[in-house]
Coordinates of C-alpha atoms in Angstrom, one line a residue:
X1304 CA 17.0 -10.1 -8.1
X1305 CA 18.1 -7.4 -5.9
X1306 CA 15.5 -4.5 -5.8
X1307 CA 18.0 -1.8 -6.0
X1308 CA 19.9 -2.5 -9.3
X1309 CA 17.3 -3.8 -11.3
X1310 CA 13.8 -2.5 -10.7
X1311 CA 12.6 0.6 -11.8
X1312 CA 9.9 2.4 -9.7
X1313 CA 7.3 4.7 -11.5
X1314 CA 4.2 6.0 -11.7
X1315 CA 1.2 3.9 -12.1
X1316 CA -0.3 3.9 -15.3
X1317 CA -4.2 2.9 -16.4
X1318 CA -2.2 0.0 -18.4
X1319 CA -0.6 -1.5 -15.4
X1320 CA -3.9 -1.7 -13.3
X1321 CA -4.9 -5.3 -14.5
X1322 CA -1.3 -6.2 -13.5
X1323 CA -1.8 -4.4 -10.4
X1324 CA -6.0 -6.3 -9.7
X1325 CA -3.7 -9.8 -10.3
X1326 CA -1.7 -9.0 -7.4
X1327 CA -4.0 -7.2 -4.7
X1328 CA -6.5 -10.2 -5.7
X1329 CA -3.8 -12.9 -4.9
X1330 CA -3.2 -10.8 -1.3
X1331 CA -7.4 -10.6 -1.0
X1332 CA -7.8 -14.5 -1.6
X1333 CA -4.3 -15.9 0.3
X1334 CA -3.6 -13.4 3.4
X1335 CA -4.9 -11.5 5.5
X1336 CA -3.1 -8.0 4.9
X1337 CA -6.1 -6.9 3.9
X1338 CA -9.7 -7.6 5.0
X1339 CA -11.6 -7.6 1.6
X1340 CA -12.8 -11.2 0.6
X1341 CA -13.5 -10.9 -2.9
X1342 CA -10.8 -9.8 -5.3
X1343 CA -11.5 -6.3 -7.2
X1344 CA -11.8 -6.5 -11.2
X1345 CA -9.5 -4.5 -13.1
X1346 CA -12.6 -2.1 -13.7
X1347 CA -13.1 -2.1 -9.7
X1348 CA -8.8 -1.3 -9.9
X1349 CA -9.4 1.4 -12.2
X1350 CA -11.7 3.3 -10.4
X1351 CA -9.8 3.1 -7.2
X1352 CA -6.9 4.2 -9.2
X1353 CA -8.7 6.8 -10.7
X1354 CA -9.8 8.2 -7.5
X1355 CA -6.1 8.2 -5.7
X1356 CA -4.6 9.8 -8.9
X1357 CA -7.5 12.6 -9.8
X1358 CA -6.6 14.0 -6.4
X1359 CA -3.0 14.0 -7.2
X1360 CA -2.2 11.4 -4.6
X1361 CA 0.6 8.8 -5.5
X1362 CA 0.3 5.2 -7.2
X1363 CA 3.5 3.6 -8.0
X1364 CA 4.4 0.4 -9.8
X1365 CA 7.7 -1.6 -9.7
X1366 CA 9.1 -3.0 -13.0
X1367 CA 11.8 -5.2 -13.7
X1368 CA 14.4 -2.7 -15.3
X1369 CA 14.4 -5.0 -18.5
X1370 CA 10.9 -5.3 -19.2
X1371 CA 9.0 -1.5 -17.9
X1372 CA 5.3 -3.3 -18.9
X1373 CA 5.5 -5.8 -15.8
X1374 CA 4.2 -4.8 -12.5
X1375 CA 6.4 -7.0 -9.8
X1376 CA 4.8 -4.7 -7.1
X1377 CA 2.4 -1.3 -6.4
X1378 CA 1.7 1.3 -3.5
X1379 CA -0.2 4.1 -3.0
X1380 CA -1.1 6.9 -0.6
X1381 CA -4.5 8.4 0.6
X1382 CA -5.7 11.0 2.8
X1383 CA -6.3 9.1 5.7
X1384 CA -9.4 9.7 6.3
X1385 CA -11.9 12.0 4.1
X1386 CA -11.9 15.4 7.0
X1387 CA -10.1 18.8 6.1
X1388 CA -8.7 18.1 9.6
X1389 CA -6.4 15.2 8.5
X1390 CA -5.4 16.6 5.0
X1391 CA -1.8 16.3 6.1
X1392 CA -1.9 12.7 7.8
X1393 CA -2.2 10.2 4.3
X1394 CA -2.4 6.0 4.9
X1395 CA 0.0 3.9 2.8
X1396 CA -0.9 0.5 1.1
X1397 CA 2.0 -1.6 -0.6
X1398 CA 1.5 -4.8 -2.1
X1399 CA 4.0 -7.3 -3.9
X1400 CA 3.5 -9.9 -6.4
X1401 CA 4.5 -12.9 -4.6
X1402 CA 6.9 -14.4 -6.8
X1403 CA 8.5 -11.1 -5.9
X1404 CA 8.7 -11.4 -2.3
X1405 CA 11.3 -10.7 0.0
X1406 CA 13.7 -9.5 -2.8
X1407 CA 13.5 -5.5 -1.3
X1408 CA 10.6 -4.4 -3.5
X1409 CA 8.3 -3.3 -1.1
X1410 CA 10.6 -1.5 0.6
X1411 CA 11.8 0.8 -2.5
X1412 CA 7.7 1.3 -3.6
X1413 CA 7.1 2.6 0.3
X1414 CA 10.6 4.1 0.3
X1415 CA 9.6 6.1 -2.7
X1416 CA 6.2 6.5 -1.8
X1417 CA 7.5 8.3 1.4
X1418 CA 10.0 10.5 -0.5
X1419 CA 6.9 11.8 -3.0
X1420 CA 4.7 12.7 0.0
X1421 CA 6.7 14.1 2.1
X1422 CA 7.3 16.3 -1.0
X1423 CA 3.7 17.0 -1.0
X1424 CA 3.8 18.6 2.6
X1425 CA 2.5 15.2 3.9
X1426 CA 3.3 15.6 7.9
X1427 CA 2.1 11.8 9.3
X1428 CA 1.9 8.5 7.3
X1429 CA -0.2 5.6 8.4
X1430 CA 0.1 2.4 8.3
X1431 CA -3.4 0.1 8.8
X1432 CA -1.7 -3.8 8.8
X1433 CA -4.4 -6.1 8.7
X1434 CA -3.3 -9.1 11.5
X1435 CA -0.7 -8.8 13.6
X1436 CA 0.6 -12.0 12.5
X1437 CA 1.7 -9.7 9.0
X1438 CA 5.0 -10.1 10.4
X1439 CA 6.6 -8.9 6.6
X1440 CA 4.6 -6.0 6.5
X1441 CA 5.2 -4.8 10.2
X1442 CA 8.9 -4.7 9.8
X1443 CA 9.1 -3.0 6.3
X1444 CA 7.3 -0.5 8.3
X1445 CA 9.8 -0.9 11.5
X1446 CA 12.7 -0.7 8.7
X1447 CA 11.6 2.8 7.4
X1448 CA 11.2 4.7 10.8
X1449 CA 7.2 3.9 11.2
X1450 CA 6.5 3.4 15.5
X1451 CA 3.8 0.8 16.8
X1452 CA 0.8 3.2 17.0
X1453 CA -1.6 1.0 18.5
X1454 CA -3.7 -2.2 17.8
X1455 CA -7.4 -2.6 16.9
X1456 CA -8.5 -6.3 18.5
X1457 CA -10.7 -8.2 16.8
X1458 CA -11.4 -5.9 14.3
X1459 CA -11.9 -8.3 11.7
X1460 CA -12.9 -11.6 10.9
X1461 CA -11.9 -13.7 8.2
X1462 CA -10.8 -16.8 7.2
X1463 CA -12.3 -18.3 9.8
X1464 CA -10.7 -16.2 12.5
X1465 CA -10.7 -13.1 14.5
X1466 CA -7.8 -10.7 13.4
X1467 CA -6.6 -7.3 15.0
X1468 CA -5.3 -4.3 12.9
X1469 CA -2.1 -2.9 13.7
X1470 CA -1.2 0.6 13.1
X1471 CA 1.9 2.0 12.6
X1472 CA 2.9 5.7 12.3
X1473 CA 5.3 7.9 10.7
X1474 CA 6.1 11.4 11.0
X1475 CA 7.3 13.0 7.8
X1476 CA 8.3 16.7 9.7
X1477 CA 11.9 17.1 10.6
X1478 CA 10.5 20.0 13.0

């Protein structure tokens, strides 16, 4: 399935959030994109959701453009960190369902998810990749303009293992 004909990208709805727990809990027990170690409910899912949404930040979903009730992927946006100073600089998170892998959809969701905040004034996206072995998720962000921004050694441990963060940055401002 090629992501650009035939998946739909929209906004996240509270329906789509056990979908969404399914597929951030397969990332949280297989990989090491991100550094939790147990997998959120979709109660946990719904309150993150809730939080991201209430402040009128974007959640996305990917859908199949035959069947708009499953979730093949999601991403989202925050302030990057919770300072008046940084209300302009936001960190992205995308995750895929992994029998969706490597078909484009995480490039539309952050694709998209770019578009919407930079409609929102947004001026600098971050990117926090947990290991610097996340070779997929380092070049979606090389493939949509985001820079090598530094790397955080060690900054984690799991799975038996030391792993570094790396971050990757966009700028959003033409000017």
């Amino acid at each position: 399935m090629s992501a650009d004909s035939s998946v739909i990208i929209r906004p996240c709805f509270e329906q789509d959030l056990e979908q969404a727990a399914l597929i951030y809990g397969h990332h949280v027990l297989t990989g090491t994109g991100t550094f939790e170690f147990e997998a959120p409910s979709p109660d946990e899912m719904k309150e993150r959701w809730s939080k991201v949404v209430g402040r009128g930040w974007p959640w996305i979903v990917a859908c199949p453009m035959d069947d708009l009730t499953r979730v093949l992927g999601f991403a989202y946006a925050g302030q990057f960190r919770d300072r008046t100073a940084y209300s302009l600089t936001f960190e992205d998170s995308v995750y895929v369902a992994p029998n969706a892998q490597g078909q484009g959809i995480g490039k539309r969701l952050l694709n998209d998810l770019l578009v919407m905040l930079q409609a929102d004034d947004v001026r600098e996206v971050i990117a926090m990749i947990g290991d610097n072995a996340n070779a997929a998720s380092i070049a979606l962000h090389a493939s949509l303009g985001f820079t090598h921004a530094g790397i955080l050694r060690n900054a984690g441990y799991k799975f038996d293992r030391w792993l570094d963060v790396v971050i990757m940055q966009r700028s959003l401002r033409t000017s």
